[in-house]
Structures are given as structure tokens and as C-alpha cells.
Amino acid sequence: MPIRQFQAQRMHAPRDFQMISPDPICVEIGAGKGKHALLFSGQNPEKKLVAIERTREKCLAMHKQHVLEGQANLQPIHADAMPWIVHALNPAQVQQFFILYPNPEPHNPAQRWLNMPFFEFLLSRLQVGGTITLASNIAEYIAEAEQKLIEVWKLPFVKEVIAETSARTHFEIKYLQRGELCQQLIITKPEGYRTRFDDFMPLQGQSAAQQIALTAAPEKAE
């Protein structure tokens, strides 16, 4: 099944965008009020986590709690994840992505993460052996993601039932207290996996002609 080309060169940088260090990092997309981000950065002081949240109020709540707890290895970011990732991240820079309880987009399935052409770009930013953790309380969402991983993205993964005692996010706590089944997919990028964006550098400092040239001759993702 052909994968439609993601138009990275059309992405404008988020407002007040600032570049980050090219060092290896972990990235949480849709971090909310930061419960998981604060927990993960506290438990993994050797890893740097960038926690991206689009909603201003939630990001402010995360920032406020971060100031109180003071993890030096956590960087909250108020931005839309897609343009921020395109402009900020280098190829194979990310050790782990976390996408915990994303909007299931019931009326627009094309906007689900593994259905979007952008997912190929996301994979290009992941290190070999790096992982993407995708969690949901919706069985159909997980089942569809499994199908896409097998048929389209051709990636190895493990499906896990999330323990009833887990409390990584406010949504997770609420769903588990209701007795809902919460599951996650741990997706791994194997050695030799290729995308059409493996040599695509952040757009900052590139001319429009250079950006277009990088996406002019796509190859099929293997």
C-alpha cells in the first residue's frame, strides 16, 4: 500500500520557536498537564524529555508543577507537535516517543497517528532500537494501529495490557478507575529501517529550493 508523501517543507515554525540541542532526547506528544512527563523525568534523570502540549492552559499547569519539582532534564514546550518536530528534531535523534491516550478522532480517522503520512516523518526522527509507546483505552484504536503497523509501516511491536495500578496520566487514572481496558503498543524501529526523510534536516536555515529538493524524489518506505 503506497504511503502518501508528507509535505514537511510546508510546515511553518511554531510561534516563538527556538531550536534545541541535537543531543539524544525523549519526546512526549500531547503531554497534557505533565503528569507522565514529571514522573518519567524524575525516574530517569539520565534522559532528557521534551514534553509538547498544544493547549495553553494545560501547558501552563505543567510548567507550574515543573517549577515546583525542578527536574533539570524536563523541557515543557507549548506548541503543535507536528511543526515543532519538523523544525526542531534531527534524524535519529529520539530515543523514545510517548503518545499516551491521544484523541481517537472518531469523526476523522485519517487524523489518527498511524493513519497520517506524518507518521513516516516521526519514524525518521527515531533512533534504531528506539521505541514509540502508543496507549489508548479504545480497543478499536489499538486494533487499527496494529493493522497499520503490520500492513503499512511493517514495524515490530508488542501489545500490552496496562496494569490497573498504573497512574501515568490523568486520563489513565480515570479510565482504569472506571474499569476500562487500557492497552499500549510498544513499537520498535529495527536496524536497516528506511524512510523518505532519513536525510531531511530541520527546516531552519534552509532555502525553499533546498527544502523542496529533499522531498522531490520520495522512495517507498521499507
Coordinates of N, CA, C and O in Angstrom, one line a residue, residues 62-183:
M62 N 1.5 22.3 33.5 CA 2.7 21.5 33.5 C 3.9 22.3 33.9 O 4.7 21.9 34.7
H63 N 4.0 23.5 33.3 CA 5.1 24.4 33.7 C 5.2 24.8 35.1 O 6.2 24.8 35.8
K64 N 4.0 25.1 35.7 CA 3.9 25.4 37.1 C 4.4 24.3 38.0 O 5.2 24.5 39.0
Q65 N 3.9 23.1 37.7 CA 4.4 21.9 38.5 C 5.8 21.6 38.3 O 6.6 21.2 39.2
H66 N 6.3 21.8 37.1 CA 7.7 21.6 36.8 C 8.6 22.6 37.6 O 9.7 22.2 38.1
V67 N 8.2 23.8 37.7 CA 8.9 24.8 38.6 C 9.0 24.3 40.0 O 10.0 24.4 40.7
L68 N 7.9 23.7 40.5 CA 7.9 23.3 41.9 C 8.8 22.0 42.1 O 9.5 21.9 43.1
E69 N 8.8 21.1 41.1 CA 9.6 19.9 41.2 C 11.0 20.1 40.8 O 11.9 19.4 41.3
G70 N 11.2 20.9 39.7 CA 12.6 21.3 39.4 C 13.4 20.3 38.6 O 14.7 20.3 38.7
Q71 N 12.8 19.3 37.9 CA 13.6 18.4 37.1 C 14.4 19.1 36.0 O 13.8 19.7 35.1
A72 N 15.7 19.0 36.1 CA 16.6 19.7 35.1 C 16.5 19.1 33.7 O 16.9 19.7 32.7
N73 N 16.1 17.8 33.7 CA 16.1 17.1 32.4 C 14.7 17.1 31.7 O 14.5 16.4 30.7
L74 N 13.8 18.0 32.1 CA 12.5 18.1 31.5 C 12.3 19.5 30.9 O 12.6 20.5 31.5
Q75 N 11.9 19.5 29.6 CA 11.6 20.8 28.9 C 10.2 20.8 28.4 O 9.9 20.2 27.4
P76 N 9.3 21.5 29.1 CA 7.9 21.6 28.5 C 7.9 22.6 27.3 O 8.6 23.6 27.3
I77 N 7.1 22.2 26.3 CA 7.0 23.0 25.1 C 5.6 23.3 24.8 O 4.8 22.3 24.7
H78 N 5.2 24.6 24.6 CA 3.8 24.9 24.2 C 3.8 25.1 22.7 O 4.3 26.1 22.2
A79 N 3.3 24.1 22.0 CA 3.4 24.1 20.5 C 2.5 23.0 20.0 O 2.2 22.0 20.7
D80 N 2.1 23.1 18.7 CA 1.6 22.0 18.0 C 2.7 21.0 17.6 O 3.8 21.5 17.1
A81 N 2.5 19.8 17.9 CA 3.6 18.8 17.8 C 4.2 18.7 16.4 O 5.4 18.6 16.2
M82 N 3.4 18.6 15.4 CA 3.9 18.3 14.0 C 4.9 19.4 13.5 O 6.0 19.0 13.2
P83 N 4.5 20.7 13.5 CA 5.5 21.6 13.0 C 6.7 21.7 13.9 O 7.9 21.9 13.5
W84 N 6.5 21.5 15.2 CA 7.7 21.6 16.2 C 8.6 20.5 15.9 O 9.9 20.7 15.8
I85 N 8.1 19.3 15.7 CA 9.0 18.1 15.4 C 9.8 18.3 14.1 O 11.0 18.1 14.0
V86 N 9.1 18.9 13.0 CA 9.7 19.1 11.7 C 10.9 20.1 11.9 O 11.9 19.9 11.3
H87 N 10.7 21.1 12.6 CA 11.7 22.2 12.7 C 12.7 22.0 13.8 O 13.8 22.5 13.7
A88 N 12.4 21.1 14.8 CA 13.4 21.0 15.9 C 14.2 19.8 15.9 O 15.4 19.8 16.4
L89 N 13.7 18.7 15.4 CA 14.4 17.4 15.6 C 15.2 17.0 14.4 O 14.8 17.1 13.2
N90 N 16.4 16.4 14.7 CA 17.3 15.9 13.7 C 16.9 14.4 13.4 O 16.3 13.7 14.2
P91 N 17.3 13.8 12.3 CA 17.1 12.4 12.0 C 17.7 11.6 13.1 O 18.8 11.9 13.6
A92 N 17.0 10.5 13.5 CA 17.5 9.5 14.5 C 18.0 10.2 15.8 O 18.9 9.7 16.5
Q93 N 17.3 11.3 16.2 CA 17.7 11.9 17.5 C 16.9 11.4 18.7 O 17.4 11.4 19.8
V94 N 15.8 10.8 18.5 CA 14.9 10.5 19.6 C 15.0 9.0 20.1 O 15.0 8.1 19.3
Q95 N 15.2 8.9 21.4 CA 15.3 7.6 22.0 C 13.9 6.9 22.2 O 13.7 5.7 22.0
Q96 N 13.0 7.7 22.6 CA 11.6 7.3 22.9 C 10.6 8.4 22.6 O 10.8 9.5 22.9
F97 N 9.5 8.0 21.9 CA 8.3 8.8 21.8 C 7.2 8.3 22.7 O 7.1 7.0 22.7
F98 N 6.5 9.1 23.3 CA 5.3 8.7 24.1 C 4.1 9.4 23.5 O 4.1 10.7 23.4
I99 N 3.1 8.7 23.1 CA 1.8 9.2 22.7 C 0.7 8.5 23.5 O 0.3 7.4 23.2
L100 N 0.4 9.1 24.6 CA -0.4 8.5 25.6 C -1.9 9.0 25.6 O -2.1 10.2 25.8
Y101 N -2.8 8.1 25.2 CA -4.2 8.5 25.2 C -4.5 9.7 24.2 O -5.1 10.6 24.6
P102 N -4.1 9.5 23.0 CA -4.4 10.6 22.0 C -5.8 10.7 21.7 O -6.6 9.7 21.9
N103 N -6.3 11.8 21.2 CA -7.6 12.0 20.7 C -7.9 10.9 19.6 O -7.2 10.8 18.7
P104 N -8.9 10.1 19.8 CA -9.2 9.0 18.9 C -9.8 9.4 17.6 O -9.9 8.6 16.7
E105 N -10.1 10.7 17.5 CA -10.6 11.3 16.2 C -11.7 10.4 15.6 O -11.6 9.9 14.5
P106 N -12.8 10.2 16.4 CA -13.9 9.3 15.9 C -14.5 9.7 14.6 O -15.0 8.9 13.9
H107 N -14.5 11.0 14.3 CA -15.2 11.5 13.1 C -14.2 11.8 12.0 O -14.6 12.2 10.9
N108 N -12.9 11.6 12.2 CA -11.9 11.8 11.2 C -10.7 10.9 11.4 O -9.6 11.2 11.8
P109 N -10.9 9.6 11.1 CA -9.9 8.6 11.3 C -8.6 8.9 10.6 O -7.5 8.4 11.0
A110 N -8.6 9.7 9.5 CA -7.4 10.0 8.8 C -6.4 10.8 9.7 O -5.2 10.8 9.4
Q111 N -6.9 11.4 10.8 CA -6.1 12.1 11.7 C -5.5 11.3 12.8 O -4.8 11.9 13.7
R112 N -5.8 10.0 12.9 CA -5.1 9.2 13.9 C -3.7 9.0 13.5 O -3.3 8.9 12.3
W113 N -2.8 8.9 14.5 CA -1.4 9.0 14.3 C -0.8 8.0 13.3 O -0.1 8.4 12.4
L114 N -1.2 6.8 13.3 CA -0.6 5.8 12.4 C -1.3 5.8 11.0 O -0.9 5.2 10.1
N115 N -2.4 6.6 10.9 CA -3.0 6.8 9.6 C -2.5 8.0 8.8 O -2.8 8.2 7.6
M116 N -1.7 8.8 9.5 CA -1.2 10.1 8.9 C 0.1 9.9 8.2 O 1.0 9.2 8.7
P117 N 0.3 10.5 7.0 CA 1.7 10.5 6.4 C 2.8 11.0 7.3 O 3.9 10.6 7.2
F118 N 2.4 11.9 8.2 CA 3.4 12.4 9.2 C 4.1 11.3 10.0 O 5.2 11.5 10.4
F119 N 3.4 10.2 10.2 CA 4.0 9.1 11.0 C 5.3 8.7 10.4 O 6.2 8.3 11.1
E120 N 5.4 8.7 9.1 CA 6.7 8.4 8.5 C 7.8 9.3 8.9 O 9.0 8.9 9.1
F121 N 7.5 10.6 8.9 CA 8.5 11.6 9.4 C 8.8 11.3 10.8 O 10.0 11.4 11.2
L122 N 7.9 11.0 11.6 CA 8.1 10.7 13.1 C 9.1 9.6 13.2 O 10.1 9.6 14.0
L123 N 8.9 8.5 12.4 CA 9.9 7.4 12.4 C 11.3 7.8 12.0 O 12.2 7.2 12.5
S124 N 11.4 8.7 11.1 CA 12.7 9.2 10.7 C 13.5 9.9 11.8 O 14.7 9.9 11.8
R125 N 12.8 10.4 12.8 CA 13.4 11.1 13.9 C 13.8 10.1 15.0 O 14.5 10.4 16.0
L126 N 13.4 8.8 14.9 CA 13.6 7.8 15.9 C 14.9 7.1 15.7 O 15.2 6.7 14.6
Q127 N 15.7 6.8 16.8 CA 16.9 6.1 16.7 C 16.6 4.6 16.3 O 15.5 4.1 16.6
V128 N 17.6 4.0 15.7 CA 17.5 2.5 15.6 C 17.4 1.9 17.0 O 18.2 2.2 17.9
G129 N 16.4 1.0 17.2 CA 16.2 0.5 18.5 C 15.4 1.3 19.4 O 15.0 0.9 20.5
G130 N 15.1 2.5 19.0 CA 14.2 3.4 19.7 C 12.7 2.9 19.7 O 12.4 2.1 18.8
T131 N 11.9 3.5 20.6 CA 10.5 3.0 20.7 C 9.5 4.1 20.7 O 9.8 5.2 21.0
I132 N 8.3 3.8 20.2 CA 7.2 4.6 20.3 C 6.1 3.9 21.2 O 5.8 2.8 20.9
T133 N 5.7 4.5 22.3 CA 4.7 4.0 23.1 C 3.4 4.7 22.8 O 3.2 5.9 23.0
L134 N 2.4 3.9 22.3 CA 1.1 4.4 22.0 C 0.1 3.7 22.9 O -0.1 2.5 22.9
A135 N -0.6 4.5 23.8 CA -1.6 4.0 24.7 C -3.0 4.5 24.4 O -3.2 5.6 24.0
S136 N -4.0 3.6 24.6 CA -5.4 4.0 24.4 C -6.3 3.1 25.3 O -6.0 2.0 25.6
N137 N -7.4 3.7 25.6 CA -8.5 2.9 26.3 C -9.5 2.4 25.3 O -10.6 1.9 25.7
I138 N -9.3 2.6 24.0 CA -10.2 2.3 22.9 C -9.7 1.1 22.2 O -8.7 1.2 21.4
A139 N -10.3 -0.1 22.3 CA -9.8 -1.3 21.7 C -9.7 -1.2 20.2 O -8.7 -1.7 19.6
E140 N -10.7 -0.5 19.6 CA -10.7 -0.4 18.1 C -9.5 0.4 17.6 O -8.9 0.2 16.6
Y141 N -9.1 1.4 18.4 CA -8.0 2.3 18.1 C -6.7 1.5 18.1 O -5.9 1.6 17.1
I142 N -6.5 0.7 19.1 CA -5.3 -0.2 19.2 C -5.3 -1.2 18.1 O -4.3 -1.5 17.5
A143 N -6.5 -1.8 17.8 CA -6.6 -2.8 16.8 C -6.2 -2.2 15.4 O -5.5 -2.9 14.6
E144 N -6.7 -1.1 15.1 CA -6.4 -0.4 13.8 C -4.9 -0.1 13.7 O -4.3 -0.3 12.7
A145 N -4.3 0.4 14.8 CA -2.9 0.7 14.9 C -2.1 -0.6 14.6 O -1.1 -0.5 13.9
E146 N -2.5 -1.7 15.2 CA -1.8 -3.0 15.0 C -1.8 -3.3 13.5 O -0.8 -3.7 12.9
Q147 N -3.0 -3.2 12.9 CA -3.1 -3.5 11.5 C -2.2 -2.6 10.6 O -1.6 -3.1 9.7
K148 N -2.1 -1.3 10.9 CA -1.3 -0.4 10.2 C 0.2 -0.7 10.3 O 1.0 -0.7 9.4
L149 N 0.6 -1.1 11.5 CA 2.0 -1.5 11.8 C 2.4 -2.7 11.0 O 3.5 -2.8 10.5
I150 N 1.4 -3.7 10.8 CA 1.7 -4.9 10.1 C 1.7 -4.6 8.6 O 2.6 -5.0 7.8
E151 N 0.6 -4.0 8.1 CA 0.4 -3.9 6.7 C 1.1 -2.7 6.0 O 1.5 -2.8 4.8
V152 N 1.2 -1.6 6.7 CA 1.7 -0.3 6.1 C 3.2 0.0 6.5 O 4.1 0.1 5.7
W153 N 3.3 0.1 7.8 CA 4.6 0.5 8.4 C 5.6 -0.6 8.5 O 6.8 -0.4 8.6
K154 N 5.1 -1.8 8.6 CA 6.0 -3.0 8.7 C 7.0 -2.9 9.8 O 8.2 -3.0 9.6
L155 N 6.5 -2.7 11.0 CA 7.3 -2.5 12.2 C 7.0 -3.5 13.3 O 5.8 -3.9 13.4
P156 N 8.0 -4.0 14.0 CA 7.7 -4.9 15.1 C 7.2 -4.1 16.3 O 7.5 -3.0 16.5
F157 N 6.3 -4.8 17.0 CA 5.7 -4.2 18.2 C 5.2 -5.2 19.2 O 5.1 -6.4 18.9
V158 N 5.0 -4.8 20.4 CA 4.5 -5.6 21.5 C 3.2 -4.9 22.0 O 3.2 -3.7 22.2
K159 N 2.1 -5.7 22.1 CA 0.9 -5.2 22.7 C 0.8 -5.6 24.2 O 1.0 -6.8 24.5
E160 N 0.6 -4.6 25.1 CA 0.5 -4.9 26.5 C -0.8 -4.4 27.1 O -1.3 -3.3 26.6
V161 N -1.4 -5.1 28.0 CA -2.5 -4.6 28.8 C -1.9 -3.8 30.0 O -0.9 -4.2 30.7
I162 N -2.4 -2.6 30.2 CA -1.8 -1.7 31.2 C -2.4 -2.1 32.5 O -3.6 -2.3 32.7
A163 N -1.5 -2.2 33.5 CA -1.9 -2.6 34.9 C -2.9 -1.7 35.5 O -2.9 -0.5 35.3
E164 N -3.8 -2.3 36.3 CA -4.9 -1.5 36.9 C -4.3 -0.5 37.9 O -4.9 0.5 38.2
T165 N -3.1 -0.7 38.3 CA -2.4 0.2 39.3 C -1.6 1.3 38.6 O -1.1 2.2 39.3
S166 N -1.6 1.3 37.3 CA -0.8 2.3 36.6 C -1.5 3.7 36.8 O -2.7 3.8 36.8
A167 N -0.6 4.7 36.8 CA -1.2 6.1 37.0 C -0.3 7.1 36.3 O 0.1 8.1 36.9
R168 N 0.0 6.9 35.0 CA 0.9 7.8 34.3 C 0.3 9.1 33.9 O 1.0 10.1 33.8
T169 N -1.0 9.1 33.6 CA -1.7 10.3 33.2 C -3.0 10.4 33.9 O -3.5 9.4 34.4
H170 N -3.6 11.6 33.9 CA -4.9 11.8 34.5 C -6.0 11.0 33.7 O -6.9 10.4 34.4
F171 N -5.9 10.9 32.4 CA -6.8 10.1 31.7 C -6.7 8.6 32.0 O -7.7 7.9 32.2
E172 N -5.4 8.2 32.2 CA -5.2 6.7 32.5 C -5.8 6.4 33.9 O -6.5 5.4 34.0
I173 N -5.6 7.3 34.8 CA -6.2 7.1 36.2 C -7.8 7.0 36.1 O -8.4 6.0 36.6
K174 N -8.4 7.9 35.3 CA -9.8 7.9 35.2 C -10.3 6.7 34.5 O -11.3 6.0 35.0
Y175 N -9.7 6.3 33.4 CA -10.2 5.1 32.7 C -10.0 3.8 33.5 O -10.9 3.0 33.5
L176 N -8.9 3.7 34.2 CA -8.7 2.5 35.0 C -9.7 2.4 36.1 O -10.2 1.3 36.5
Q177 N -10.0 3.5 36.7 CA -10.9 3.6 37.8 C -12.3 3.2 37.4 O -13.1 2.6 38.2
R178 N -12.6 3.5 36.1 CA -13.9 3.1 35.5 C -14.0 1.6 35.2 O -15.0 1.0 34.8
G179 N -12.8 0.9 35.3 CA -12.7 -0.5 34.9 C -12.5 -0.7 33.4 O -12.7 -1.8 32.9
E180 N -12.1 0.3 32.7 CA -11.9 0.2 31.2 C -10.6 -0.5 30.9 O -9.7 -0.4 31.7
L181 N -10.6 -1.2 29.8 CA -9.4 -1.9 29.4 C -8.5 -0.8 28.7 O -8.8 -0.2 27.7
C182 N -7.3 -0.7 29.3 CA -6.3 0.2 28.7 C -5.1 -0.6 28.2 O -4.6 -1.5 28.8
Q183 N -4.7 -0.3 26.9 CA -3.7 -1.1 26.3 C -2.6 -0.2 25.7 O -2.9 1.0 25.5

